[in-house]
Short mmCIF file of C-alpha atoms in Angstrom, two decimals:
data_model
loop_
_atom_site.label_atom_id
_atom_site.label_comp_id
_atom_site.label_asym_id
_atom_site.label_seq_id
_atom_site.Cartn_x
_atom_site.Cartn_y
_atom_site.Cartn_z
CA MET A 14 -48.40 -116.81 12.93
CA SER A 15 -50.37 -118.23 15.86
CA ARG A 16 -47.57 -117.15 18.20
CA TRP A 17 -47.97 -113.54 17.03
CA ILE A 18 -51.75 -113.72 17.46
CA ILE A 19 -51.36 -115.00 21.02
CA ALA A 20 -48.82 -112.23 21.77
CA LEU A 21 -51.22 -109.63 20.33
CA ILE A 22 -54.08 -110.93 22.46
CA ILE A 23 -51.95 -110.82 25.61
CA PHE A 24 -50.74 -107.32 24.72
CA SER A 25 -54.32 -106.16 24.15
CA VAL A 26 -55.55 -107.58 27.45
CA ILE A 27 -52.75 -105.91 29.39
CA ILE A 28 -53.29 -102.57 27.67
CA PHE A 29 -57.05 -102.75 28.23
CA ALA A 30 -56.57 -103.48 31.95
CA VAL A 31 -54.13 -100.59 32.36
CA GLU A 32 -56.29 -98.15 30.42
CA PHE A 33 -59.46 -99.21 32.23
CA TYR A 34 -58.07 -98.53 35.68
CA ALA A 35 -56.30 -95.34 34.60
CA PHE A 36 -59.58 -94.07 33.16
CA GLN A 37 -61.22 -94.50 36.57
CA ALA A 38 -59.00 -91.74 37.93
CA LEU A 39 -60.08 -89.41 35.15
CA LYS A 40 -63.76 -90.22 35.70
CA ALA A 41 -63.40 -89.41 39.39
CA LEU A 42 -62.12 -85.92 38.56
CA THR A 43 -64.20 -84.76 35.62
CA LYS A 44 -67.54 -85.41 34.01
CA SER A 45 -66.53 -83.63 30.81
CA LYS A 46 -67.25 -85.86 27.85
CA VAL A 47 -64.77 -83.89 25.73
CA ILE A 48 -61.85 -84.47 28.11
CA ARG A 49 -62.73 -88.14 28.45
CA ALA A 50 -63.01 -88.52 24.66
CA VAL A 51 -59.64 -86.84 24.09
CA TRP A 52 -58.04 -89.12 26.72
CA ILE A 53 -59.36 -92.22 24.93
CA LEU A 54 -58.57 -90.92 21.45
CA VAL A 55 -54.93 -90.06 22.23
CA ALA A 56 -54.33 -93.49 23.72
CA ALA A 57 -56.04 -95.25 20.83
CA VAL A 58 -54.00 -93.35 18.23
CA ILE A 59 -50.69 -94.08 19.98
CA TYR A 60 -51.38 -97.80 20.39
CA ALA A 61 -52.65 -98.05 16.83
CA TYR A 62 -49.54 -96.28 15.55
CA PHE A 63 -47.30 -98.68 17.48
CA LEU A 64 -49.09 -101.73 16.08
CA TYR A 65 -49.03 -100.25 12.58
CA ILE A 66 -45.27 -99.64 12.71
CA LEU A 67 -44.77 -103.13 14.10
CA TYR A 68 -46.81 -104.57 11.22
CA VAL A 69 -45.28 -102.60 8.31
CA THR A 70 -41.65 -102.79 9.42
CA PRO A 71 -40.00 -105.87 7.95
CA ARG A 72 -37.57 -107.80 10.12
CA SER A 73 -34.94 -107.20 7.46
CA ALA A 74 -35.05 -103.47 8.29
CA GLY A 75 -33.90 -103.97 11.85
CA GLN A 76 -34.87 -101.40 14.43
CA THR A 77 -35.90 -98.22 12.61
CA ASN A 78 -36.24 -94.68 13.95
CA ALA A 79 -40.00 -94.96 13.32
CA PHE A 80 -40.13 -98.01 15.60
CA GLN A 81 -38.19 -96.16 18.30
CA LEU A 82 -40.53 -93.19 18.03
CA ALA A 83 -43.61 -95.40 18.28
CA THR A 84 -42.10 -97.17 21.30
CA GLY A 85 -41.30 -93.82 22.89
CA PHE A 86 -44.86 -92.55 22.48
CA MET A 87 -46.32 -95.76 23.90
CA LEU A 88 -44.05 -95.87 26.96
CA THR A 89 -44.61 -92.18 27.63
CA ILE A 90 -48.33 -92.71 28.13
CA LEU A 91 -48.18 -96.27 29.47
CA ILE A 92 -45.63 -96.00 32.30
CA PRO A 93 -47.35 -93.06 34.04
CA LYS A 94 -50.66 -94.90 33.85
CA LEU A 95 -49.16 -97.75 35.84
CA PHE A 96 -49.10 -95.34 38.77
CA LEU A 97 -52.79 -94.73 38.25
CA VAL A 98 -53.43 -98.46 38.08
CA ALA A 99 -51.69 -99.05 41.41
CA PHE A 100 -53.81 -96.40 43.12
CA MET A 101 -57.14 -97.11 41.47
CA PHE A 102 -56.88 -100.87 41.82
CA GLY A 103 -56.19 -100.34 45.49
CA GLU A 104 -59.18 -98.04 45.61
CA ASP A 105 -61.39 -100.71 44.05
CA VAL A 106 -60.32 -103.15 46.76
CA PHE A 107 -61.21 -100.49 49.32
CA ARG A 108 -64.63 -100.04 47.68
CA LEU A 109 -65.44 -103.66 48.42
CA PHE A 110 -65.10 -102.85 52.10
CA ARG A 111 -67.05 -99.64 51.54
CA LYS A 112 -70.04 -101.56 50.20
CA GLY A 113 -70.20 -103.64 53.31
CA TYR A 114 -69.68 -100.59 55.50
CA SER A 115 -72.41 -98.57 53.73
CA TRP A 116 -74.97 -101.25 54.59
CA VAL A 117 -74.18 -100.60 58.24
CA SER A 118 -73.78 -96.79 57.99
CA PRO A 119 -75.51 -95.45 54.83
CA GLY A 120 -74.69 -91.86 55.71
CA GLU A 121 -70.95 -92.44 55.19
CA THR A 122 -71.22 -92.85 51.37
CA ALA A 123 -70.41 -89.18 50.69
CA VAL A 124 -67.25 -89.51 52.75
CA PHE A 125 -66.08 -92.43 50.62
CA GLU A 126 -66.86 -90.58 47.35
CA SER A 127 -64.84 -87.62 48.56
CA ARG A 128 -62.00 -89.97 49.40
CA ARG A 129 -62.07 -91.48 45.89
CA THR A 130 -61.74 -88.04 44.30
CA PHE A 131 -58.83 -87.25 46.59
CA VAL A 132 -57.08 -90.53 45.69
CA ALA A 133 -57.59 -89.82 41.97
CA LYS A 134 -55.98 -86.38 42.35
CA ILE A 135 -52.97 -87.84 44.14
CA ALA A 136 -52.61 -90.58 41.52
CA LEU A 137 -52.76 -88.16 38.59
CA GLY A 138 -50.30 -85.84 40.31
CA LEU A 139 -47.81 -88.64 40.79
CA ALA A 140 -48.32 -89.90 37.23
CA ALA A 141 -47.48 -86.44 35.92
CA ILE A 142 -43.91 -86.85 37.23
CA PRO A 143 -42.90 -89.83 35.04
CA PHE A 144 -44.90 -88.37 32.13
CA ALA A 145 -42.89 -85.14 32.25
CA SER A 146 -39.69 -87.14 32.77
CA PHE A 147 -40.31 -89.26 29.69
CA ILE A 148 -41.01 -86.18 27.59
CA TYR A 149 -37.74 -84.63 28.80
CA GLY A 150 -35.91 -87.92 28.27
CA ILE A 151 -36.95 -88.04 24.61
CA VAL A 152 -36.42 -84.36 23.83
CA GLN A 153 -33.23 -83.71 25.80
CA GLY A 154 -32.21 -86.60 28.06
CA ARG A 155 -30.84 -88.86 25.33
CA TYR A 156 -28.09 -86.29 24.68
CA ASN A 157 -27.56 -85.25 28.31
CA PHE A 158 -23.98 -86.54 28.37
CA LYS A 159 -22.34 -86.94 31.76
CA VAL A 160 -18.64 -87.41 32.52
CA LEU A 161 -18.13 -89.80 35.43
CA LYS A 162 -14.65 -89.85 36.94
CA TYR A 163 -13.15 -92.62 39.07
CA GLN A 164 -9.77 -93.16 40.67
CA LEU A 165 -8.89 -96.85 41.04
CA THR A 166 -5.92 -98.09 43.05
CA PHE A 167 -4.11 -101.37 42.35
CA ASP A 168 -1.12 -102.72 44.27
CA ASP A 169 0.26 -104.50 41.20
CA LEU A 170 -0.04 -101.59 38.76
CA PRO A 171 3.35 -100.83 37.17
CA GLU A 172 4.75 -97.58 38.56
CA ALA A 173 4.97 -95.98 35.13
CA PHE A 174 1.17 -96.12 34.90
CA ASP A 175 0.52 -94.33 38.20
CA GLY A 176 -1.83 -91.51 37.17
CA PHE A 177 -2.54 -93.04 33.75
CA LYS A 178 -6.01 -91.98 32.55
CA ILE A 179 -8.45 -93.99 30.46
CA THR A 180 -11.64 -92.89 28.73
CA GLN A 181 -14.26 -95.59 28.29
CA ILE A 182 -17.26 -95.21 26.00
CA SER A 183 -19.75 -97.88 25.09
CA ASP A 184 -22.95 -98.63 23.16
CA ILE A 185 -22.87 -95.92 20.52
CA HIS A 186 -25.84 -97.43 18.63
CA SER A 187 -25.33 -95.07 15.71
CA GLY A 188 -28.52 -96.19 13.96
CA SER A 189 -30.54 -94.43 16.65
CA PHE A 190 -28.95 -90.99 16.28
CA THR A 191 -30.91 -88.17 14.66
CA ASN A 192 -29.06 -85.01 15.72
CA LYS A 193 -25.51 -84.44 14.46
CA GLU A 194 -24.99 -81.30 16.50
CA LYS A 195 -25.74 -83.14 19.76
CA VAL A 196 -23.57 -86.12 18.82
CA GLN A 197 -20.71 -83.77 17.88
CA TYR A 198 -21.07 -82.15 21.30
CA GLY A 199 -20.72 -85.57 22.94
CA VAL A 200 -17.62 -86.43 20.91
CA ASP A 201 -16.06 -83.04 21.71
CA LEU A 202 -16.77 -83.67 25.40
CA ILE A 203 -14.89 -86.98 25.15
CA ASN A 204 -11.86 -85.27 23.62
CA GLU A 205 -11.95 -82.55 26.27
CA GLN A 206 -11.02 -85.16 28.88
CA LYS A 207 -7.54 -85.40 27.34
CA THR A 208 -6.88 -88.90 28.66
CA ASP A 209 -4.04 -91.24 27.70
CA LEU A 210 -6.03 -94.16 26.32
CA MET A 211 -9.49 -94.55 24.77
CA LEU A 212 -11.48 -97.78 24.97
CA PHE A 213 -14.83 -98.61 23.34
CA THR A 214 -16.74 -101.60 24.72
CA GLY A 215 -19.08 -102.56 21.90
CA ASP A 216 -22.40 -102.02 20.10
CA LEU A 217 -21.28 -99.60 17.43
CA VAL A 218 -24.56 -100.07 15.52
CA ASN A 219 -28.07 -101.36 16.13
CA ASN A 220 -27.84 -103.96 13.39
CA LYS A 221 -26.30 -102.78 10.11
CA ALA A 222 -22.91 -101.38 9.16
CA ASP A 223 -24.37 -98.59 7.00
CA GLU A 224 -25.87 -97.00 10.12
CA MET A 225 -22.39 -95.53 10.68
CA ASP A 226 -22.13 -93.96 7.23
CA GLY A 227 -23.14 -90.49 8.37
CA TRP A 228 -21.16 -90.56 11.60
CA ILE A 229 -17.67 -91.72 10.62
CA ASP A 230 -16.31 -88.18 10.14
CA ILE A 231 -17.43 -87.25 13.66
CA PHE A 232 -16.16 -90.30 15.53
CA LYS A 233 -12.82 -90.48 13.74
CA THR A 234 -11.88 -87.19 15.44
CA LEU A 235 -11.63 -89.00 18.80
CA TYR A 236 -8.04 -88.92 20.02
CA ALA A 237 -5.85 -90.50 22.69
CA PRO A 238 -2.01 -90.50 22.56
CA TYR A 239 -1.66 -94.16 23.63
CA GLY A 240 -4.25 -95.33 21.13
CA LYS A 241 -7.90 -96.24 20.69
CA PHE A 242 -9.09 -99.84 21.07
CA SER A 243 -12.47 -101.52 20.76
CA VAL A 244 -14.47 -104.74 20.96
CA LEU A 245 -17.77 -105.93 19.53
CA GLY A 246 -21.16 -105.99 21.24
CA ASN A 247 -24.12 -108.27 20.69
CA HIS A 248 -25.80 -105.85 18.25
CA ASP A 249 -22.74 -105.73 16.00
CA TYR A 250 -23.31 -109.30 14.79
CA GLY A 251 -26.59 -108.56 12.98
CA ASP A 252 -28.42 -111.27 14.91
CA TYR A 253 -31.64 -109.25 15.26
CA VAL A 254 -32.37 -108.94 11.52
CA ASP A 255 -33.93 -111.41 9.10
CA TRP A 256 -31.33 -111.32 6.34
CA ASP A 257 -32.27 -112.28 2.78
CA THR A 258 -29.37 -114.72 2.67
CA PRO A 259 -26.73 -115.97 5.12
CA GLU A 260 -24.13 -114.33 2.89
CA ASP A 261 -25.73 -110.91 3.47
CA LYS A 262 -25.30 -111.32 7.21
CA VAL A 263 -21.65 -112.35 6.79
CA LYS A 264 -20.97 -109.32 4.55
CA ASN A 265 -22.64 -106.97 7.02
CA PHE A 266 -20.63 -108.38 9.92
CA GLN A 267 -17.40 -107.85 8.02
CA ALA A 268 -18.51 -104.33 7.13
CA VAL A 269 -19.17 -103.57 10.83
CA LYS A 270 -15.66 -104.74 11.69
CA ASP A 271 -14.25 -102.63 8.86
CA VAL A 272 -15.81 -99.47 10.33
CA HIS A 273 -13.58 -99.64 13.43
CA PRO A 274 -10.31 -98.78 11.64
CA LYS A 275 -12.17 -96.10 9.68
CA ILE A 276 -12.79 -94.26 12.94
CA GLY A 277 -9.29 -95.01 14.20
CA PHE A 278 -9.99 -97.90 16.58
CA ASP A 279 -7.96 -101.09 16.79
CA LEU A 280 -10.65 -103.80 17.01
CA LEU A 281 -9.66 -106.65 19.33
CA LEU A 282 -11.19 -109.97 18.29
CA ASP A 283 -10.17 -112.35 21.08
CA GLU A 284 -6.78 -110.65 21.05
CA HIS A 285 -4.51 -108.63 23.28
CA ARG A 286 -2.21 -105.66 22.96
CA TYR A 287 0.45 -104.33 25.28
CA ILE A 288 0.45 -100.65 26.19
CA GLU A 289 3.99 -99.53 26.98
CA LYS A 290 5.15 -96.53 28.98
CA ASP A 291 8.62 -95.74 30.27
CA GLY A 292 9.80 -99.31 29.71
CA GLN A 293 6.85 -100.88 31.55
CA LYS A 294 3.66 -102.34 30.15
CA ILE A 295 0.08 -103.35 30.87
CA ALA A 296 -1.96 -105.88 28.90
CA LEU A 297 -5.12 -104.85 27.10
CA ILE A 298 -7.34 -107.86 26.35
CA GLY A 299 -10.42 -107.67 24.15
CA ILE A 300 -12.88 -110.47 23.49
CA GLU A 301 -15.81 -110.87 21.17
CA ASN A 302 -19.24 -110.77 22.76
CA TRP A 303 -20.00 -113.19 25.59
CA GLY A 304 -23.25 -112.75 27.47
CA LYS A 305 -25.64 -114.86 29.48
CA GLY A 306 -28.59 -115.47 27.17
CA PHE A 307 -26.88 -113.68 24.27
CA ASN A 308 -24.23 -114.43 21.68
CA GLN A 309 -21.33 -116.24 23.39
CA THR A 310 -18.66 -115.97 20.71
CA GLY A 311 -15.91 -114.58 22.93
CA ASP A 312 -12.99 -116.81 23.88
CA LEU A 313 -11.20 -115.47 26.95
CA GLN A 314 -8.49 -118.13 26.91
CA LYS A 315 -7.62 -117.42 23.29
CA ALA A 316 -7.57 -113.68 23.90
CA SER A 317 -5.19 -114.13 26.83
CA GLU A 318 -2.66 -116.33 25.05
CA LYS A 319 0.90 -115.07 25.56
CA VAL A 320 -0.26 -112.80 28.39
CA SER A 321 1.38 -113.51 31.72
CA LYS A 322 -0.60 -114.07 34.89
CA GLU A 323 1.66 -111.49 36.56
CA ASP A 324 0.81 -108.79 33.98
CA PHE A 325 -1.56 -106.02 34.96
CA LYS A 326 -4.59 -106.66 32.75
CA ILE A 327 -7.50 -104.58 31.49
CA LEU A 328 -10.23 -106.71 29.92
CA LEU A 329 -12.73 -105.31 27.42
CA SER A 330 -15.88 -107.43 27.44
CA HIS A 331 -19.16 -105.95 26.29
CA ASP A 332 -21.60 -107.82 28.53
CA PRO A 333 -21.07 -107.58 32.33
CA SER A 334 -22.60 -111.03 32.83
CA HIS A 335 -19.31 -112.33 31.41
CA TRP A 336 -17.51 -110.89 34.45
CA GLU A 337 -20.09 -112.42 36.77
CA PHE A 338 -19.94 -115.93 35.30
CA GLN A 339 -16.40 -116.32 33.95
CA VAL A 340 -14.03 -113.54 34.90
CA LYS A 341 -14.27 -112.34 38.49
CA GLU A 342 -13.17 -115.65 40.07
CA ASP A 343 -10.65 -116.59 37.39
CA ASP A 344 -7.26 -117.05 39.11
CA PHE A 345 -5.55 -115.64 36.02
CA ASN A 346 -6.46 -112.34 37.71
CA TYR A 347 -8.10 -109.86 35.37
CA GLN A 348 -7.65 -106.82 37.60
CA LEU A 349 -9.95 -104.43 35.72
CA THR A 350 -12.83 -105.24 33.37
CA LEU A 351 -14.71 -102.65 31.32
CA SER A 352 -18.21 -103.44 30.03
CA GLY A 353 -21.40 -101.79 28.81
CA HIS A 354 -24.49 -103.40 27.28
CA THR A 355 -27.12 -102.71 29.97
CA HIS A 356 -27.65 -98.95 29.30
CA GLY A 357 -29.02 -98.96 32.85
CA LEU A 358 -32.20 -99.70 30.87
CA GLN A 359 -32.08 -95.94 30.03
CA MET A 360 -34.43 -95.22 32.90
CA GLY A 361 -34.13 -95.11 36.65
CA ILE A 362 -33.26 -92.88 39.57
CA GLU A 363 -29.73 -91.91 40.56
CA ILE A 364 -28.49 -89.63 43.31
CA PRO A 365 -24.69 -89.92 42.94
CA GLY A 366 -23.10 -91.35 46.06
CA PHE A 367 -26.41 -92.01 47.79
CA PHE A 368 -28.96 -93.93 45.75
CA LYS A 369 -29.13 -95.86 42.48
CA TRP A 370 -32.10 -97.80 41.12
CA SER A 371 -33.23 -99.09 37.75
CA PRO A 372 -35.30 -102.06 36.58
CA SER A 373 -32.03 -103.15 34.97
CA GLN A 374 -30.78 -104.34 38.36
CA TYR A 375 -33.34 -107.15 38.33
CA ILE A 376 -31.71 -108.50 35.18
CA TYR A 377 -28.01 -107.80 35.75
CA LYS A 378 -26.16 -108.04 39.04
CA GLN A 379 -23.67 -105.49 37.70
CA TRP A 380 -25.69 -102.97 35.73
CA ALA A 381 -24.11 -99.50 36.07
CA GLY A 382 -20.95 -98.12 37.62
CA LEU A 383 -18.21 -99.77 39.68
CA TYR A 384 -18.34 -103.18 41.36
CA GLN A 385 -15.60 -105.03 43.20
CA GLU A 386 -15.33 -108.68 44.21
CA PHE A 387 -12.44 -111.07 44.84
CA GLY A 388 -10.04 -108.13 44.60
CA ARG A 389 -11.11 -107.43 40.99
CA THR A 390 -13.04 -104.48 39.58
CA ILE A 391 -15.56 -103.97 36.81
CA ASN A 392 -16.99 -100.74 35.46
CA VAL A 393 -20.30 -100.96 33.60
CA ASN A 394 -20.69 -97.93 31.36
CA ARG A 395 -24.27 -96.70 30.89
CA GLY A 396 -23.72 -96.14 27.18
CA PHE A 397 -23.13 -93.19 24.88
CA GLY A 398 -26.19 -93.75 22.70
CA TYR A 399 -29.64 -95.21 23.15
CA HIS A 400 -31.66 -98.09 21.79
CA ALA A 401 -35.34 -99.15 21.51
CA PHE A 402 -36.65 -96.30 23.66
CA PRO A 403 -35.52 -93.03 22.01
CA GLY A 404 -34.60 -91.29 25.24
CA ARG A 405 -33.11 -91.51 28.70
CA VAL A 406 -34.88 -90.92 31.99
CA GLY A 407 -32.63 -90.50 35.02
CA ILE A 408 -29.90 -92.75 33.57
CA TRP A 409 -27.89 -90.40 31.39
CA PRO A 410 -25.49 -91.15 28.52
CA GLU A 411 -22.03 -91.69 30.00
CA ILE A 412 -18.41 -90.90 29.34
CA THR A 413 -16.21 -92.67 31.89
CA VAL A 414 -12.78 -91.38 32.91
CA ILE A 415 -10.70 -93.78 35.03
CA GLU A 416 -7.42 -92.76 36.62
CA LEU A 417 -5.17 -95.67 37.57
CA LYS A 418 -3.20 -95.28 40.78
CA LYS A 419 -0.35 -97.36 42.17
CA GLY A 420 -1.14 -98.72 45.62
CA VAL A 421 1.35 -99.41 48.37
CA LYS A 422 1.45 -102.99 49.59
CA SER A 423 1.34 -103.36 53.33
CA VAL A 424 4.27 -105.25 54.85
#
């Protein structure tokens, strides 16, 4: 209990500091007591609601939609205020110099006051951008599905698979969904790609198998002529819930695994399958979750048993840190790895082909899109669904289409 009290105190101090400095910008622009009161009241209600939801939601419930909503409200008002903090804190530092300067030149005080008002206007204007973005991200962005297409060339790809197309989806997080029409649109968009093979790289649910109950009929309509294959993600193990008994957790985990065949996916549990075409084949290898700082159940060696080093291999591994720490330098040569997990933190800035930034990059070296090292490639899918924050800001839900091409070896 003392740990929670300490966390609450730290949380309160941080929030107070942010709100105090943000309020300075408002004070510089208006003397209206009504506007100031509304500003304080809205913030107080949102923080109180977040703490209330945190208090009344038992750990056995997992992450509820109410928790996501409370988190969304809090981040929507908190993140923009960080812009205000940066400006107003800087202004306070400047005021220290102003005090000293005013002793020398008293007549310059009005100039400094005018400057403070100007800074407050700039700060509020800039803060309005992330505020509007977060509102859009919650209302529309979480279902703003994007199809990203890549063409990858490999010298050792069997000729029969030249032009072979793969759809990758990841991180469905069905327990977060609230709009069947939007989810159906996303699933239809996946099928519209008409690719040869469909691969799902984990996190079917947030915590519990029954989160998929209302979505099975939609996701079982996914189709690919060469099959649909999947692996587990860290959330599929039920590790983030306080279960009444260990047996309940075991039953839930089995139930999560049982959902995969219900939606037509062959779940690979440290296993491999061969995909054959015109007498040639590629190896599809799927491991259980392995992540730095997360569940490390996956066994790459076991999954690769009876696979030849000379085979062209596609590895399904939920967490990209597995590629960084175990896969990319492995001389067994896993030519292509497909991962998810990061969601790109569901917020950032992307200008395709020019610029890509998200706080996620400070946690994961490979956090979204394609990366190549040691002659091997990984694609990190940004996720189909969303988690914790009920929206997406700049980092949109992703459907990946990869076309494999046969390269020509130089003599």
